[in-house]
Amino acid sequence: MTNKSYICYLWSMVAVHKITEDFYDDSFILIAIHSSLPDYALVYNLNSSLKAKFKRSKKDLDVSNIVSFPFFEWDDEIKDRYWTLIANFSSKKENLVTSDLFKDEVTFTKHYLVTEHKEIDYFLKIEEEDAHMIVDIIKALKNIPKIITAYIIDAEKLKSKNNLIF
């Protein structure tokens, strides 16, 4: 057998495996947060009250060519949990090009990560199988000044659930 035919024989033995969407199981708990705090102030308060170590991700979540969402993450290696905080909205600055009274006026267009819940300001996503600690986390969140409320969202019922897989 020549070298070339031996390589072709080995190549024919290689199997290609694909993971389908049905096989993909990303179990996570999703908490909605209503707050007027800017993201950096909310992260500071989360780090203080939850003894967390959230940091801004180096890459933003790009939903489309024009919309991206900055997010904060924390890999809790002690409790084997991965936490993500992301705003539900992103504002994009645009210049109006008109020849009337509002010539060269700057406008802001708001885009939502989860469009069916525009009233929610932030999502706290915790990749965790065990949900027993969620009650304590929600209590801690509600005790943070300027957090109006926090509650669990059923991610399975969201139409835009795929926006939360990152």
PDB file of N, CA, C and O in Angstrom, residues 10-63:
ATOM      1  N   LEU A  10      -7.078   5.805   5.888  1.00  0.00           N
ATOM      2  CA  LEU A  10      -7.277   6.362   7.222  1.00  0.00           C
ATOM      3  C   LEU A  10      -8.345   7.442   7.219  1.00  0.00           C
ATOM      4  O   LEU A  10      -9.166   7.530   8.125  1.00  0.00           O
ATOM      5  N   TRP A  11      -8.334   8.276   6.194  1.00  0.00           N
ATOM      6  CA  TRP A  11      -9.315   9.368   6.105  1.00  0.00           C
ATOM      7  C   TRP A  11     -10.734   8.806   5.982  1.00  0.00           C
ATOM      8  O   TRP A  11     -11.669   9.349   6.536  1.00  0.00           O
ATOM      9  N   SER A  12     -10.882   7.703   5.279  1.00  0.00           N
ATOM     10  CA  SER A  12     -12.212   7.121   5.110  1.00  0.00           C
ATOM     11  C   SER A  12     -12.738   6.538   6.422  1.00  0.00           C
ATOM     12  O   SER A  12     -13.932   6.341   6.575  1.00  0.00           O
ATOM     13  N   MET A  13     -11.874   6.286   7.382  1.00  0.00           N
ATOM     14  CA  MET A  13     -12.290   5.721   8.665  1.00  0.00           C
ATOM     15  C   MET A  13     -12.719   6.802   9.669  1.00  0.00           C
ATOM     16  O   MET A  13     -13.300   6.495  10.695  1.00  0.00           O
ATOM     17  N   VAL A  14     -12.447   8.073   9.365  1.00  0.00           N
ATOM     18  CA  VAL A  14     -12.781   9.160  10.283  1.00  0.00           C
ATOM     19  C   VAL A  14     -14.288   9.391  10.267  1.00  0.00           C
ATOM     20  O   VAL A  14     -14.896   9.506   9.212  1.00  0.00           O
ATOM     21  N   ALA A  15     -14.878   9.444  11.429  1.00  0.00           N
ATOM     22  CA  ALA A  15     -16.314   9.696  11.539  1.00  0.00           C
ATOM     23  C   ALA A  15     -16.549  11.169  11.845  1.00  0.00           C
ATOM     24  O   ALA A  15     -15.791  11.787  12.589  1.00  0.00           O
ATOM     25  N   VAL A  16     -17.600  11.697  11.282  1.00  0.00           N
ATOM     26  CA  VAL A  16     -17.978  13.078  11.521  1.00  0.00           C
ATOM     27  C   VAL A  16     -19.216  13.067  12.406  1.00  0.00           C
ATOM     28  O   VAL A  16     -20.208  12.415  12.098  1.00  0.00           O
ATOM     29  N   HIS A  17     -19.130  13.773  13.533  1.00  0.00           N
ATOM     30  CA  HIS A  17     -20.250  13.847  14.471  1.00  0.00           C
ATOM     31  C   HIS A  17     -20.762  15.267  14.538  1.00  0.00           C
ATOM     32  O   HIS A  17     -19.991  16.202  14.637  1.00  0.00           O
ATOM     33  N   LYS A  18     -22.071  15.424  14.464  1.00  0.00           N
ATOM     34  CA  LYS A  18     -22.691  16.736  14.579  1.00  0.00           C
ATOM     35  C   LYS A  18     -23.649  16.711  15.759  1.00  0.00           C
ATOM     36  O   LYS A  18     -24.359  15.732  15.975  1.00  0.00           O
ATOM     37  N   ILE A  19     -23.662  17.802  16.499  1.00  0.00           N
ATOM     38  CA  ILE A  19     -24.599  17.920  17.607  1.00  0.00           C
ATOM     39  C   ILE A  19     -25.805  18.681  17.091  1.00  0.00           C
ATOM     40  O   ILE A  19     -25.696  19.827  16.664  1.00  0.00           O
ATOM     41  N   THR A  20     -26.950  18.050  17.140  1.00  0.00           N
ATOM     42  CA  THR A  20     -28.162  18.706  16.664  1.00  0.00           C
ATOM     43  C   THR A  20     -28.750  19.560  17.769  1.00  0.00           C
ATOM     44  O   THR A  20     -28.428  19.405  18.946  1.00  0.00           O
ATOM     45  N   GLU A  21     -29.660  20.442  17.391  1.00  0.00           N
ATOM     46  CA  GLU A  21     -30.292  21.346  18.345  1.00  0.00           C
ATOM     47  C   GLU A  21     -31.128  20.571  19.360  1.00  0.00           C
ATOM     48  O   GLU A  21     -31.255  20.958  20.510  1.00  0.00           O
ATOM     49  N   ASP A  22     -31.710  19.435  18.930  1.00  0.00           N
ATOM     50  CA  ASP A  22     -32.519  18.623  19.839  1.00  0.00           C
ATOM     51  C   ASP A  22     -31.669  18.012  20.947  1.00  0.00           C
ATOM     52  O   ASP A  22     -32.125  17.825  22.062  1.00  0.00           O
ATOM     53  N   PHE A  23     -30.425  17.688  20.619  1.00  0.00           N
ATOM     54  CA  PHE A  23     -29.531  17.071  21.587  1.00  0.00           C
ATOM     55  C   PHE A  23     -28.974  18.091  22.569  1.00  0.00           C
ATOM     56  O   PHE A  23     -28.619  17.754  23.684  1.00  0.00           O
ATOM     57  N   TYR A  24     -28.916  19.349  22.165  1.00  0.00           N
ATOM     58  CA  TYR A  24     -28.337  20.410  22.974  1.00  0.00           C
ATOM     59  C   TYR A  24     -29.230  20.710  24.167  1.00  0.00           C
ATOM     60  O   TYR A  24     -30.380  21.101  24.017  1.00  0.00           O
ATOM     61  N   ASP A  25     -28.733  20.500  25.366  1.00  0.00           N
ATOM     62  CA  ASP A  25     -29.500  20.765  26.586  1.00  0.00           C
ATOM     63  C   ASP A  25     -28.732  21.758  27.426  1.00  0.00           C
ATOM     64  O   ASP A  25     -27.719  21.421  28.021  1.00  0.00           O
ATOM     65  N   ASP A  26     -29.232  22.969  27.440  1.00  0.00           N
ATOM     66  CA  ASP A  26     -28.590  24.014  28.218  1.00  0.00           C
ATOM     67  C   ASP A  26     -29.542  24.391  29.345  1.00  0.00           C
ATOM     68  O   ASP A  26     -30.419  25.227  29.170  1.00  0.00           O
ATOM     69  N   SER A  27     -29.403  23.740  30.480  1.00  0.00           N
ATOM     70  CA  SER A  27     -30.308  24.035  31.589  1.00  0.00           C
ATOM     71  C   SER A  27     -29.767  25.234  32.359  1.00  0.00           C
ATOM     72  O   SER A  27     -28.609  25.268  32.755  1.00  0.00           O
ATOM     73  N   PHE A  28     -30.643  26.209  32.535  1.00  0.00           N
ATOM     74  CA  PHE A  28     -30.269  27.401  33.280  1.00  0.00           C
ATOM     75  C   PHE A  28     -31.492  27.983  33.942  1.00  0.00           C
ATOM     76  O   PHE A  28     -32.632  27.714  33.566  1.00  0.00           O
ATOM     77  N   ILE A  29     -31.232  28.772  34.951  1.00  0.00           N
ATOM     78  CA  ILE A  29     -32.276  29.483  35.670  1.00  0.00           C
ATOM     79  C   ILE A  29     -32.191  30.927  35.233  1.00  0.00           C
ATOM     80  O   ILE A  29     -31.104  31.501  35.154  1.00  0.00           O
ATOM     81  N   LEU A  30     -33.329  31.521  34.950  1.00  0.00           N
ATOM     82  CA  LEU A  30     -33.374  32.885  34.454  1.00  0.00           C
ATOM     83  C   LEU A  30     -34.152  33.748  35.438  1.00  0.00           C
ATOM     84  O   LEU A  30     -35.297  33.454  35.752  1.00  0.00           O
ATOM     85  N   ILE A  31     -33.504  34.790  35.913  1.00  0.00           N
ATOM     86  CA  ILE A  31     -34.129  35.709  36.861  1.00  0.00           C
ATOM     87  C   ILE A  31     -34.258  37.067  36.187  1.00  0.00           C
ATOM     88  O   ILE A  31     -33.297  37.603  35.648  1.00  0.00           O
ATOM     89  N   ALA A  32     -35.477  37.605  36.232  1.00  0.00           N
ATOM     90  CA  ALA A  32     -35.744  38.942  35.703  1.00  0.00           C
ATOM     91  C   ALA A  32     -35.469  39.953  36.797  1.00  0.00           C
ATOM     92  O   ALA A  32     -35.824  39.743  37.956  1.00  0.00           O
ATOM     93  N   ILE A  33     -34.829  41.062  36.430  1.00  0.00           N
ATOM     94  CA  ILE A  33     -34.522  42.130  37.387  1.00  0.00           C
ATOM     95  C   ILE A  33     -35.065  43.440  36.836  1.00  0.00           C
ATOM     96  O   ILE A  33     -34.788  43.805  35.690  1.00  0.00           O
ATOM     97  N   HIS A  34     -35.838  44.131  37.665  1.00  0.00           N
ATOM     98  CA  HIS A  34     -36.332  45.464  37.333  1.00  0.00           C
ATOM     99  C   HIS A  34     -35.534  46.458  38.167  1.00  0.00           C
ATOM    100  O   HIS A  34     -35.572  46.408  39.399  1.00  0.00           O
ATOM    101  N   SER A  35     -34.790  47.325  37.488  1.00  0.00           N
ATOM    102  CA  SER A  35     -33.944  48.285  38.191  1.00  0.00           C
ATOM    103  C   SER A  35     -33.614  49.463  37.284  1.00  0.00           C
ATOM    104  O   SER A  35     -33.464  49.307  36.074  1.00  0.00           O
ATOM    105  N   SER A  36     -33.464  50.634  37.909  1.00  0.00           N
ATOM    106  CA  SER A  36     -33.075  51.819  37.158  1.00  0.00           C
ATOM    107  C   SER A  36     -31.556  52.026  37.173  1.00  0.00           C
ATOM    108  O   SER A  36     -31.060  52.994  36.608  1.00  0.00           O
ATOM    109  N   LEU A  37     -30.839  51.128  37.819  1.00  0.00           N
ATOM    110  CA  LEU A  37     -29.383  51.251  37.897  1.00  0.00           C
ATOM    111  C   LEU A  37     -28.735  50.988  36.544  1.00  0.00           C
ATOM    112  O   LEU A  37     -29.172  50.093  35.807  1.00  0.00           O
ATOM    113  N   PRO A  38     -27.674  51.726  36.213  1.00  0.00           N
ATOM    114  CA  PRO A  38     -26.895  51.350  35.023  1.00  0.00           C
ATOM    115  C   PRO A  38     -26.180  50.026  35.284  1.00  0.00           C
ATOM    116  O   PRO A  38     -25.989  49.631  36.436  1.00  0.00           O
ATOM    117  N   ASP A  39     -25.798  49.328  34.219  1.00  0.00           N
ATOM    118  CA  ASP A  39     -25.247  47.987  34.372  1.00  0.00           C
ATOM    119  C   ASP A  39     -24.034  47.912  35.293  1.00  0.00           C
ATOM    120  O   ASP A  39     -23.925  47.013  36.118  1.00  0.00           O
ATOM    121  N   TYR A  40     -23.117  48.870  35.198  1.00  0.00           N
ATOM    122  CA  TYR A  40     -21.912  48.824  36.039  1.00  0.00           C
ATOM    123  C   TYR A  40     -22.259  48.998  37.520  1.00  0.00           C
ATOM    124  O   TYR A  40     -21.633  48.382  38.391  1.00  0.00           O
ATOM    125  N   ALA A  41     -23.271  49.809  37.839  1.00  0.00           N
ATOM    126  CA  ALA A  41     -23.688  50.002  39.226  1.00  0.00           C
ATOM    127  C   ALA A  41     -24.408  48.763  39.749  1.00  0.00           C
ATOM    128  O   ALA A  41     -24.227  48.373  40.911  1.00  0.00           O
ATOM    129  N   LEU A  42     -25.190  48.135  38.896  1.00  0.00           N
ATOM    130  CA  LEU A  42     -25.863  46.901  39.290  1.00  0.00           C
ATOM    131  C   LEU A  42     -24.842  45.807  39.565  1.00  0.00           C
ATOM    132  O   LEU A  42     -24.951  45.072  40.554  1.00  0.00           O
ATOM    133  N   VAL A  43     -23.832  45.696  38.720  1.00  0.00           N
ATOM    134  CA  VAL A  43     -22.779  44.694  38.918  1.00  0.00           C
ATOM    135  C   VAL A  43     -22.035  44.942  40.222  1.00  0.00           C
ATOM    136  O   VAL A  43     -21.745  44.011  40.971  1.00  0.00           O
ATOM    137  N   TYR A  44     -21.742  46.197  40.514  1.00  0.00           N
ATOM    138  CA  TYR A  44     -21.077  46.533  41.773  1.00  0.00           C
ATOM    139  C   TYR A  44     -21.926  46.053  42.960  1.00  0.00           C
ATOM    140  O   TYR A  44     -21.410  45.437  43.895  1.00  0.00           O
ATOM    141  N   ASN A  45     -23.226  46.313  42.908  1.00  0.00           N
ATOM    142  CA  ASN A  45     -24.114  45.892  43.983  1.00  0.00           C
ATOM    143  C   ASN A  45     -24.256  44.376  44.055  1.00  0.00           C
ATOM    144  O   ASN A  45     -24.331  43.810  45.152  1.00  0.00           O
ATOM    145  N   LEU A  46     -24.300  43.711  42.915  1.00  0.00           N
ATOM    146  CA  LEU A  46     -24.353  42.245  42.910  1.00  0.00           C
ATOM    147  C   LEU A  46     -23.087  41.656  43.521  1.00  0.00           C
ATOM    148  O   LEU A  46     -23.149  40.708  44.317  1.00  0.00           O
ATOM    149  N   ASN A  47     -21.950  42.197  43.137  1.00  0.00           N
ATOM    150  CA  ASN A  47     -20.689  41.707  43.697  1.00  0.00           C
ATOM    151  C   ASN A  47     -20.637  41.900  45.209  1.00  0.00           C
ATOM    152  O   ASN A  47     -20.132  41.048  45.930  1.00  0.00           O
ATOM    153  N   SER A  48     -21.184  43.008  45.688  1.00  0.00           N
ATOM    154  CA  SER A  48     -21.175  43.285  47.122  1.00  0.00           C
ATOM    155  C   SER A  48     -22.145  42.393  47.888  1.00  0.00           C
ATOM    156  O   SER A  48     -21.779  41.792  48.890  1.00  0.00           O
ATOM    157  N   SER A  49     -23.375  42.299  47.410  1.00  0.00           N
ATOM    158  CA  SER A  49     -24.387  41.585  48.183  1.00  0.00           C
ATOM    159  C   SER A  49     -24.337  40.070  48.010  1.00  0.00           C
ATOM    160  O   SER A  49     -24.643  39.333  48.938  1.00  0.00           O
ATOM    161  N   LEU A  50     -23.959  39.586  46.843  1.00  0.00           N
ATOM    162  CA  LEU A  50     -23.903  38.143  46.597  1.00  0.00           C
ATOM    163  C   LEU A  50     -22.503  37.559  46.779  1.00  0.00           C
ATOM    164  O   LEU A  50     -22.310  36.367  46.581  1.00  0.00           O
ATOM    165  N   LYS A  51     -21.554  38.427  47.138  1.00  0.00           N
ATOM    166  CA  LYS A  51     -20.142  38.002  47.232  1.00  0.00           C
ATOM    167  C   LYS A  51     -19.703  37.374  45.908  1.00  0.00           C
ATOM    168  O   LYS A  51     -19.037  36.352  45.853  1.00  0.00           O
ATOM    169  N   ALA A  52     -20.112  38.029  44.836  1.00  0.00           N
ATOM    170  CA  ALA A  52     -19.822  37.558  43.486  1.00  0.00           C
ATOM    171  C   ALA A  52     -18.603  38.275  42.917  1.00  0.00           C
ATOM    172  O   ALA A  52     -18.074  39.208  43.531  1.00  0.00           O
ATOM    173  N   LYS A  53     -18.192  37.852  41.744  1.00  0.00           N
ATOM    174  CA  LYS A  53     -17.043  38.459  41.063  1.00  0.00           C
ATOM    175  C   LYS A  53     -17.360  38.654  39.582  1.00  0.00           C
ATOM    176  O   LYS A  53     -16.628  38.205  38.703  1.00  0.00           O
ATOM    177  N   PHE A  54     -18.465  39.339  39.317  1.00  0.00           N
ATOM    178  CA  PHE A  54     -18.839  39.620  37.937  1.00  0.00           C
ATOM    179  C   PHE A  54     -17.810  40.545  37.296  1.00  0.00           C
ATOM    180  O   PHE A  54     -17.340  41.489  37.914  1.00  0.00           O
ATOM    181  N   LYS A  55     -17.501  40.256  36.024  1.00  0.00           N
ATOM    182  CA  LYS A  55     -16.623  41.110  35.225  1.00  0.00           C
ATOM    183  C   LYS A  55     -17.233  41.250  33.843  1.00  0.00           C
ATOM    184  O   LYS A  55     -17.907  40.350  33.352  1.00  0.00           O
ATOM    185  N   ARG A  56     -16.964  42.375  33.227  1.00  0.00           N
ATOM    186  CA  ARG A  56     -17.460  42.623  31.868  1.00  0.00           C
ATOM    187  C   ARG A  56     -16.789  41.648  30.918  1.00  0.00           C
ATOM    188  O   ARG A  56     -15.572  41.451  30.943  1.00  0.00           O
ATOM    189  N   SER A  57     -17.585  41.027  30.073  1.00  0.00           N
ATOM    190  CA  SER A  57     -17.068  40.097  29.078  1.00  0.00           C
ATOM    191  C   SER A  57     -16.268  40.871  28.035  1.00  0.00           C
ATOM    192  O   SER A  57     -16.601  42.012  27.710  1.00  0.00           O
ATOM    193  N   LYS A  58     -15.249  40.240  27.499  1.00  0.00           N
ATOM    194  CA  LYS A  58     -14.428  40.899  26.482  1.00  0.00           C
ATOM    195  C   LYS A  58     -15.181  41.077  25.177  1.00  0.00           C
ATOM    196  O   LYS A  58     -14.910  42.000  24.419  1.00  0.00           O
ATOM    197  N   LYS A  59     -16.133  40.188  24.896  1.00  0.00           N
ATOM    198  CA  LYS A  59     -16.926  40.292  23.671  1.00  0.00           C
ATOM    199  C   LYS A  59     -18.380  40.537  24.037  1.00  0.00           C
ATOM    200  O   LYS A  59     -18.893  39.981  25.001  1.00  0.00           O
ATOM    201  N   ASP A  60     -19.035  41.381  23.264  1.00  0.00           N
ATOM    202  CA  ASP A  60     -20.455  41.621  23.443  1.00  0.00           C
ATOM    203  C   ASP A  60     -21.251  40.512  22.757  1.00  0.00           C
ATOM    204  O   ASP A  60     -20.746  39.814  21.884  1.00  0.00           O
ATOM    205  N   LEU A  61     -22.509  40.380  23.160  1.00  0.00           N
ATOM    206  CA  LEU A  61     -23.404  39.445  22.511  1.00  0.00           C
ATOM    207  C   LEU A  61     -23.976  40.132  21.283  1.00  0.00           C
ATOM    208  O   LEU A  61     -24.730  41.096  21.394  1.00  0.00           O
ATOM    209  N   ASP A  62     -23.600  39.665  20.104  1.00  0.00           N
ATOM    210  CA  ASP A  62     -24.072  40.239  18.850  1.00  0.00           C
ATOM    211  C   ASP A  62     -25.296  39.467  18.377  1.00  0.00           C
ATOM    212  O   ASP A  62     -25.187  38.301  17.995  1.00  0.00           O
ATOM    213  N   VAL A  63     -26.448  40.118  18.418  1.00  0.00           N
ATOM    214  CA  VAL A  63     -27.689  39.490  17.980  1.00  0.00           C
ATOM    215  C   VAL A  63     -27.869  39.674  16.476  1.00  0.00           C
ATOM    216  O   VAL A  63     -28.382  38.807  15.795  1.00  0.00           O
TER     217      VAL A  63
END
